[in-house]
Short mmCIF file of C-alpha atoms in Angstrom, two decimals:
data_model
loop_
_atom_site.label_atom_id
_atom_site.label_comp_id
_atom_site.label_asym_id
_atom_site.label_seq_id
_atom_site.Cartn_x
_atom_site.Cartn_y
_atom_site.Cartn_z
CA MET A 1 -10.38 -37.88 -5.31
CA LEU A 2 -8.87 -38.84 -2.19
CA GLY A 3 -9.65 -40.97 1.71
CA PHE A 4 -8.68 -40.92 4.67
CA HIS A 5 -8.44 -44.48 7.03
CA ALA A 6 -9.47 -42.27 9.78
CA LEU A 7 -9.14 -38.82 11.49
CA ASN A 8 -8.85 -37.66 14.22
CA ALA A 9 -10.80 -33.59 15.08
CA ARG A 10 -10.87 -35.22 18.89
CA ASP A 11 -7.76 -35.08 20.39
CA ASN A 12 -5.62 -32.73 18.63
CA THR A 13 -6.40 -29.29 17.14
CA LEU A 14 -5.36 -29.53 13.88
CA LEU A 15 -8.58 -29.97 11.70
CA PRO A 16 -10.79 -28.27 13.73
CA TRP A 17 -8.75 -25.20 14.50
CA ILE A 18 -6.97 -24.26 11.62
CA PHE A 19 -8.13 -26.55 8.40
CA PHE A 20 -12.20 -25.86 9.23
CA GLU A 21 -10.77 -22.27 11.11
CA LEU A 22 -8.76 -21.75 8.03
CA ALA A 23 -11.85 -22.61 5.20
CA GLY A 24 -13.18 -20.02 6.89
CA SER A 25 -15.63 -22.98 9.04
CA ASP A 26 -16.90 -22.98 5.52
CA PRO A 27 -17.19 -27.49 5.22
CA ALA A 28 -17.36 -27.27 1.14
CA VAL A 29 -13.64 -25.12 1.39
CA PHE A 30 -12.44 -27.18 4.14
CA GLN A 31 -13.16 -30.77 2.09
CA ARG A 32 -10.97 -29.09 -0.62
CA THR A 33 -8.09 -28.14 1.58
CA MET A 34 -8.63 -32.01 2.95
CA GLN A 35 -8.22 -33.38 -0.71
CA ALA A 36 -4.32 -31.20 -0.33
CA GLU A 37 -3.58 -32.51 3.06
CA ALA A 38 -4.64 -36.02 1.88
CA ARG A 39 -1.99 -35.68 -1.27
CA GLN A 40 -0.16 -34.16 1.22
CA ILE A 41 0.54 -37.31 3.83
CA ARG A 42 0.90 -39.83 0.90
CA ASP A 43 3.42 -37.66 -0.10
CA LEU A 44 4.98 -37.65 3.10
CA LEU A 45 4.60 -40.96 4.07
CA ALA A 46 5.46 -42.25 0.16
CA SER A 47 8.94 -40.55 0.71
CA ARG A 48 9.90 -43.05 3.22
CA GLY A 49 9.13 -46.07 1.79
CA VAL A 50 5.42 -45.83 2.87
CA HIS A 51 2.12 -46.53 1.29
CA TYR A 52 -0.67 -44.95 3.24
CA GLU A 53 -3.33 -47.19 1.82
CA ASP A 54 -0.99 -50.23 3.55
CA LEU A 55 -1.73 -48.62 6.91
CA ARG A 56 -6.25 -49.07 7.23
CA SER A 57 -5.99 -52.71 8.76
CA ALA A 58 -3.35 -50.65 11.17
CA LEU A 59 -5.76 -47.36 11.74
CA VAL A 60 -9.38 -48.88 11.37
CA PRO A 61 -11.26 -51.36 13.65
CA THR A 62 -12.10 -54.04 11.98
CA THR A 63 -14.77 -57.14 12.82
CA ASN A 64 -12.41 -60.02 15.06
CA GLY A 65 -9.46 -58.08 15.49
CA VAL A 66 -8.78 -57.76 19.17
CA GLN A 67 -8.12 -54.78 21.18
CA ALA A 68 -5.87 -55.19 24.20
CA VAL A 69 -3.97 -53.15 26.71
CA PHE A 70 -0.62 -54.52 28.81
CA LEU A 71 0.63 -53.42 32.31
CA TYR A 72 3.37 -52.86 33.67
CA ASP A 73 4.40 -51.70 36.82
CA TRP A 74 6.52 -48.92 36.98
CA LEU A 75 7.55 -48.10 40.91
CA ASP A 76 10.76 -48.70 42.11
CA GLU A 77 12.03 -48.92 37.68
CA PRO A 78 15.83 -49.55 37.74
CA SER A 79 15.99 -47.66 34.44
CA TRP A 80 15.74 -44.02 33.63
CA ASN A 81 12.52 -44.47 31.52
CA TYR A 82 10.64 -47.20 32.17
CA ALA A 83 8.43 -47.00 28.65
CA VAL A 84 12.06 -48.07 27.29
CA ALA A 85 12.67 -50.43 29.58
CA PHE A 86 8.48 -52.44 28.68
CA SER A 87 9.30 -52.17 25.05
CA ARG A 88 12.44 -54.25 25.57
CA ASP A 89 10.27 -56.56 27.05
CA TYR A 90 7.41 -56.24 23.92
CA LEU A 91 9.36 -55.84 21.04
CA PRO A 92 10.57 -58.77 20.28
CA CYS A 93 7.60 -60.62 20.34
CA LEU A 94 5.76 -58.97 17.44
CA ARG A 95 5.50 -60.80 14.07
CA GLY A 96 6.99 -59.92 11.01
CA ASP A 97 4.11 -58.79 9.03
CA LEU A 98 2.17 -57.43 12.19
CA ARG A 99 -0.04 -54.16 11.35
CA THR A 100 -1.19 -52.41 14.33
CA SER A 101 -2.01 -48.78 16.46
CA MET A 102 -0.04 -48.79 19.55
CA LEU A 103 -0.84 -46.49 22.63
CA HIS A 104 0.43 -46.41 26.34
CA GLY A 105 0.15 -44.14 29.12
CA ASP A 106 0.24 -44.47 32.55
CA LEU A 107 -2.51 -45.27 34.25
CA HIS A 108 -3.01 -43.12 37.00
CA ASN A 109 -2.52 -40.01 35.52
CA GLY A 110 -4.90 -37.24 37.25
CA GLN A 111 -6.98 -37.83 34.80
CA GLY A 112 -10.28 -39.34 36.46
CA ALA A 113 -10.69 -41.74 39.06
CA ILE A 114 -9.82 -45.89 37.96
CA PRO A 115 -12.26 -47.92 37.04
CA VAL A 116 -10.29 -50.69 39.48
CA ASP A 117 -12.90 -53.17 39.67
CA ALA A 118 -13.42 -52.93 35.35
CA PHE A 119 -9.64 -53.89 35.40
CA GLU A 120 -8.85 -56.37 38.45
CA GLY A 121 -11.99 -58.33 36.76
CA ALA A 122 -10.44 -58.22 33.19
CA LEU A 123 -6.99 -58.46 33.61
CA VAL A 124 -5.13 -61.97 32.81
CA LYS A 125 -2.73 -62.10 35.31
CA PRO A 126 0.79 -63.82 34.61
CA ARG A 127 0.87 -65.01 38.05
CA THR A 128 -1.18 -64.48 41.54
CA GLN A 129 -0.28 -61.16 42.75
CA PRO A 130 -1.85 -57.89 44.02
CA VAL A 131 -1.96 -54.77 41.62
CA ASN A 132 -0.95 -51.37 41.84
CA TRP A 133 -3.10 -49.66 40.35
CA GLN A 134 -1.69 -46.29 40.79
CA THR A 135 1.89 -47.80 39.60
CA GLN A 136 0.62 -49.42 35.72
CA TYR A 137 1.74 -48.21 32.95
CA ALA A 138 -0.35 -48.96 30.09
CA VAL A 139 0.67 -50.01 26.10
CA TYR A 140 -2.32 -50.49 23.81
CA PHE A 141 -2.97 -52.71 20.81
CA SER A 142 -5.22 -52.75 17.90
CA ASN A 143 -6.06 -55.12 15.91
CA LEU A 144 -4.40 -58.10 17.50
CA HIS A 145 -4.72 -61.30 16.33
CA PRO A 146 -5.68 -64.10 19.28
CA ARG A 147 -2.23 -65.32 19.11
CA ASP A 148 -0.19 -62.22 18.88
CA VAL A 149 -2.39 -61.68 22.23
CA ALA A 150 -1.45 -65.43 23.34
CA ARG A 151 1.96 -64.55 22.07
CA LEU A 152 2.51 -61.42 24.16
CA HIS A 153 1.22 -62.22 27.28
CA GLU A 154 3.00 -65.79 27.44
CA SER A 155 6.68 -64.53 27.01
CA LEU A 156 5.93 -61.17 28.71
CA SER A 157 4.81 -63.52 31.51
CA LYS A 158 8.71 -63.77 32.22
CA GLN A 159 9.02 -59.81 32.88
CA PRO A 160 7.98 -59.87 37.31
CA ARG A 161 6.87 -56.68 36.07
CA TYR A 162 4.26 -57.31 34.19
CA THR A 163 1.29 -57.01 35.65
CA GLY A 164 -1.24 -58.55 32.98
CA TYR A 165 -3.45 -57.46 30.22
CA VAL A 166 -7.27 -56.88 29.39
CA ASP A 167 -9.35 -57.35 26.76
CA VAL A 168 -11.06 -54.36 25.82
CA SER A 169 -12.50 -55.52 22.08
CA PHE A 170 -15.81 -54.58 23.21
CA THR A 171 -17.86 -52.12 25.27
CA CYS A 172 -16.68 -51.69 29.26
CA PRO A 173 -15.86 -49.42 31.95
CA ALA A 174 -12.09 -50.31 31.48
CA ARG A 175 -12.44 -49.42 27.64
CA ASP A 176 -14.03 -46.20 28.14
CA PHE A 177 -11.62 -44.92 30.83
CA LEU A 178 -8.22 -45.74 28.67
CA PRO A 179 -9.00 -42.34 26.03
CA GLN A 180 -8.28 -40.59 28.96
CA THR A 181 -5.08 -41.85 30.09
CA VAL A 182 -3.16 -43.14 26.98
CA THR A 183 -1.96 -41.02 23.56
CA SER A 184 -0.74 -42.17 20.84
CA HIS A 185 2.66 -44.28 20.54
CA TRP A 186 3.49 -45.76 17.04
CA VAL A 187 2.08 -47.23 13.95
CA ILE A 188 3.86 -50.55 13.27
CA LEU A 189 3.68 -51.78 9.15
CA GLY A 190 5.53 -54.75 9.21
CA ASP A 191 9.12 -54.10 9.57
CA LYS A 192 8.51 -50.43 10.32
CA ALA A 193 7.71 -47.72 12.81
CA ILE A 194 6.02 -44.97 12.51
CA LEU A 195 5.57 -42.31 15.11
CA SER A 196 5.61 -38.50 15.86
CA HIS A 197 8.94 -36.53 16.03
CA GLY A 198 7.26 -33.14 17.96
CA GLY A 199 6.02 -30.31 17.51
CA ASP A 200 9.23 -28.84 14.92
CA GLU A 201 9.31 -29.04 11.82
CA PRO A 202 10.52 -30.66 9.15
CA LEU A 203 7.75 -33.08 8.30
CA VAL A 204 9.00 -36.10 7.83
CA SER A 205 11.87 -37.55 9.30
CA ASP A 206 13.29 -40.83 11.24
CA GLU A 207 13.28 -39.24 14.24
CA ASP A 208 12.90 -41.14 17.62
CA LEU A 209 12.88 -38.04 20.80
CA VAL A 210 12.20 -41.12 23.81
CA GLY A 211 15.45 -43.10 22.75
CA PHE A 212 13.58 -46.82 22.00
CA ASP A 213 15.48 -47.55 19.94
CA LEU A 214 13.88 -49.53 17.21
CA PRO A 215 16.31 -49.92 15.02
CA ALA A 216 18.31 -52.37 17.14
CA HIS A 217 14.71 -54.35 17.02
CA GLY A 218 14.63 -54.80 13.38
CA TYR A 219 12.49 -51.49 12.94
CA LYS A 220 12.98 -48.69 10.18
CA VAL A 221 11.95 -45.36 11.53
CA VAL A 222 9.30 -42.99 10.26
CA SER A 223 8.68 -39.72 12.22
CA LEU A 224 5.78 -37.03 10.79
CA LEU A 225 5.21 -33.71 12.85
CA ASP A 226 2.75 -34.23 15.29
CA ALA A 227 -0.27 -32.31 14.36
CA TYR A 228 0.06 -34.66 11.09
CA PHE A 229 0.21 -37.40 13.28
CA GLU A 230 -2.77 -36.82 15.48
CA CYS A 231 -4.72 -35.72 12.61
CA PHE A 232 -3.95 -38.25 10.32
CA LEU A 233 -2.44 -41.54 11.90
CA SER A 234 -3.38 -41.75 15.70
CA TYR A 235 -5.93 -44.66 16.33
CA LYS A 236 -8.99 -43.36 18.38
CA ILE A 237 -10.05 -45.81 21.65
CA GLU A 238 -14.31 -46.01 21.22
CA ALA A 239 -15.29 -45.14 24.13
CA THR A 240 -18.74 -44.34 25.26
CA ASP A 241 -19.36 -40.33 25.75
CA ALA A 242 -16.03 -39.75 24.79
CA TYR A 243 -14.53 -35.22 25.19
CA GLN A 244 -15.45 -33.69 21.50
CA ALA A 245 -16.96 -37.23 19.84
CA VAL A 246 -19.87 -34.56 18.28
CA ASN A 247 -17.47 -32.28 16.87
CA ASP A 248 -15.26 -35.94 15.86
CA ARG A 249 -17.82 -37.63 13.17
CA ILE A 250 -18.94 -33.88 12.32
CA LEU A 251 -15.81 -32.62 11.12
CA SER A 252 -14.68 -36.23 9.58
CA LEU A 253 -18.10 -35.98 7.83
CA ALA A 254 -17.60 -32.73 6.06
CA ALA A 255 -14.17 -33.62 4.79
CA ILE A 256 -15.31 -36.12 2.94
CA THR A 257 -18.84 -34.64 1.77
CA GLY A 258 -18.10 -31.30 1.64
CA GLU A 259 -21.24 -30.78 4.22
CA LEU A 260 -21.59 -30.11 7.65
CA ILE A 261 -24.08 -33.31 8.75
CA ASP A 262 -25.38 -34.10 12.33
CA VAL A 263 -26.27 -37.73 13.00
CA GLU A 264 -28.84 -36.14 15.37
CA SER A 265 -30.59 -34.37 13.24
CA VAL A 266 -29.75 -36.12 9.53
CA GLU A 267 -31.89 -38.75 8.00
CA VAL A 268 -31.03 -42.42 7.84
CA PHE A 269 -32.23 -44.03 5.56
CA VAL A 270 -32.44 -48.33 4.47
CA HIS A 271 -34.19 -48.44 1.02
CA PRO A 272 -36.61 -51.21 1.55
CA ASP A 273 -34.98 -53.73 -1.55
CA LYS A 274 -31.47 -53.44 0.71
CA LEU A 275 -33.02 -55.01 3.18
CA ASP A 276 -35.20 -57.38 0.81
CA LYS A 277 -33.84 -58.21 -1.29
CA TYR A 278 -30.26 -58.49 -0.17
CA LEU A 279 -29.42 -58.04 3.25
CA LEU A 280 -32.14 -61.11 4.67
CA ARG A 281 -32.55 -62.83 0.57
CA ASP A 282 -29.11 -63.50 0.67
CA GLU A 283 -27.73 -67.12 2.12
CA ASN A 284 -24.40 -65.28 4.13
CA LYS A 285 -25.67 -61.54 4.43
CA LEU A 286 -28.63 -63.38 5.89
CA ARG A 287 -26.31 -65.47 8.25
CA LEU A 288 -24.98 -62.16 9.77
CA MET A 289 -28.24 -60.59 10.39
CA THR A 290 -29.90 -63.73 11.73
CA ASN A 291 -26.43 -63.75 14.45
CA ILE A 292 -27.77 -60.56 16.17
CA GLY A 293 -31.57 -60.65 16.14
CA LEU A 294 -32.22 -59.04 12.90
CA GLN A 295 -33.72 -61.26 10.80
CA ASP A 296 -36.86 -59.59 11.04
CA VAL A 297 -36.55 -56.59 11.35
CA THR A 298 -38.26 -53.78 9.41
CA ALA A 299 -36.40 -50.85 6.84
CA ASP A 300 -37.21 -47.54 9.69
CA GLU A 301 -36.54 -50.29 12.39
CA LEU A 302 -32.69 -51.27 10.83
CA ALA A 303 -32.07 -46.60 9.83
CA ALA A 304 -33.00 -46.68 13.39
CA ALA A 305 -31.02 -48.84 14.81
CA ILE A 306 -28.04 -47.04 12.59
CA ARG A 307 -29.15 -44.17 14.17
CA THR A 308 -28.07 -45.60 17.13
CA LYS A 309 -24.47 -47.18 16.31
CA LEU A 310 -23.78 -43.38 14.62
CA ARG A 311 -24.35 -42.02 17.77
CA LYS A 312 -22.52 -44.04 19.82
CA ASN A 313 -19.52 -44.73 17.61
CA TYR A 314 -16.90 -42.79 15.30
CA VAL A 315 -16.46 -43.12 11.77
CA TYR A 316 -13.82 -44.47 8.88
CA ASP A 317 -12.65 -45.71 5.84
CA PHE A 318 -13.05 -42.20 4.26
CA ARG A 319 -13.34 -42.60 0.61
CA PHE A 320 -15.07 -41.58 -2.25
CA ALA A 321 -17.83 -44.53 -5.19
CA PRO A 322 -16.58 -44.65 -8.45
CA ASP A 323 -19.33 -42.19 -9.52
CA GLY A 324 -17.75 -40.07 -6.52
CA THR A 325 -20.59 -40.94 -3.85
CA PRO A 326 -18.60 -40.37 -0.22
CA LEU A 327 -18.22 -43.75 1.71
CA PHE A 328 -17.52 -44.26 5.18
CA ALA A 329 -17.91 -46.66 7.44
CA VAL A 330 -18.80 -47.36 11.47
CA ALA A 331 -17.87 -50.60 13.49
CA ALA A 332 -20.73 -51.76 15.38
CA GLU A 333 -21.16 -53.65 18.87
CA PHE A 334 -24.37 -55.84 18.46
CA ASP A 335 -25.61 -58.08 20.45
CA LYS A 336 -25.79 -62.22 20.55
CA PRO A 337 -29.72 -62.85 21.12
CA ASN A 338 -28.80 -66.85 20.82
CA GLU A 339 -25.08 -66.79 22.02
CA GLY A 340 -25.09 -64.24 24.05
CA GLY A 341 -22.15 -62.01 24.32
CA LEU A 342 -21.81 -58.72 21.90
CA THR A 343 -20.32 -59.19 18.18
CA ARG A 344 -19.26 -57.01 15.28
CA ARG A 345 -20.55 -55.48 12.19
CA LEU A 346 -19.05 -52.83 10.20
CA LEU A 347 -21.79 -51.08 8.66
CA ALA A 348 -20.76 -49.41 5.69
CA LEU A 349 -23.11 -46.41 4.85
CA LYS A 350 -22.78 -43.81 2.15
CA HIS A 351 -23.57 -39.93 1.98
CA ASP A 352 -26.84 -39.88 -0.78
CA GLU A 353 -27.00 -36.00 -1.28
CA THR A 354 -29.97 -35.49 -3.99
CA ARG A 355 -31.93 -37.05 -0.33
CA GLY A 356 -29.85 -34.95 1.98
CA ALA A 357 -29.21 -38.96 3.62
CA ILE A 358 -27.17 -41.07 5.24
CA SER A 359 -27.53 -44.55 3.63
CA LEU A 360 -26.60 -47.78 4.28
CA VAL A 361 -25.05 -49.79 1.63
CA THR A 362 -23.96 -53.01 3.32
CA MET A 363 -23.09 -54.94 6.16
CA TYR A 364 -20.29 -57.16 6.83
#
């Protein structure tokens, strides 16, 4: 059985309206359909020298990766395309082994009011300057190293149109706003740039319809039909009350479990031994639990906390244990009571078919 790094039923119609509807809204049939698609996406990418498994670090959240959005003022941009113009500034800054998902778009696109105060308060500027928030083009990167952010900011600061960057690694109004305004751009996998070539066939090609001239920057272009790219290779920015978030979770879990699971009603279970004999006994795990104030938590309290995190986040890293048990993960934020601020923990979970529950495997 094959897994998925991530699935997207939030921002496209392929998963909910084609795969699920054609399966007669039967989750077991849907699961089989998705297994065929898992083989298909692997074959398409492999035909262009891309191994699907290598995309994991670009497509799923990490505990310590930086999520950042870089801004460029497009007003009176002299070139024919400001997205292409900005790419000429940031592409030379990317390290050769970088693996990241990129999204882009204009902050002001009519989808909602820009939370200007939030952006202003978090913006790291290259110079003292007023910002016209109605003319900002945004490029978002997932899972950067702090050195990547520093390198990009230092180099881009030489460009007068560069406005600065905002770290959106943790919950904030700026991050909640971004899914309304940015869309998938590329997945960068070392020297390969994977992107969509629109809605027309072929399923896989080497097209760059916008003309970013990626080969001139050392990238081999691998392009996919838009529906495939958006469903299987698009990174979803975490956001409070994101559009279609509930359906996204239900369909994503159905793809791996063959069942319709609503996290509002399903049992969330933490075995007492998992807590007492592992998470609160193993030295490293106890340190992680203490850091987020859960060193005295009970199994029921931890289960309730996990349900809360499931409601607020999307699920990803879908795979199967050797015995066939469906596994998945959630990246959850916790307060650090002793140090202040937030930290991220990855919750590894499983679908316990016998119990009809979501059970904790581990935290890391």
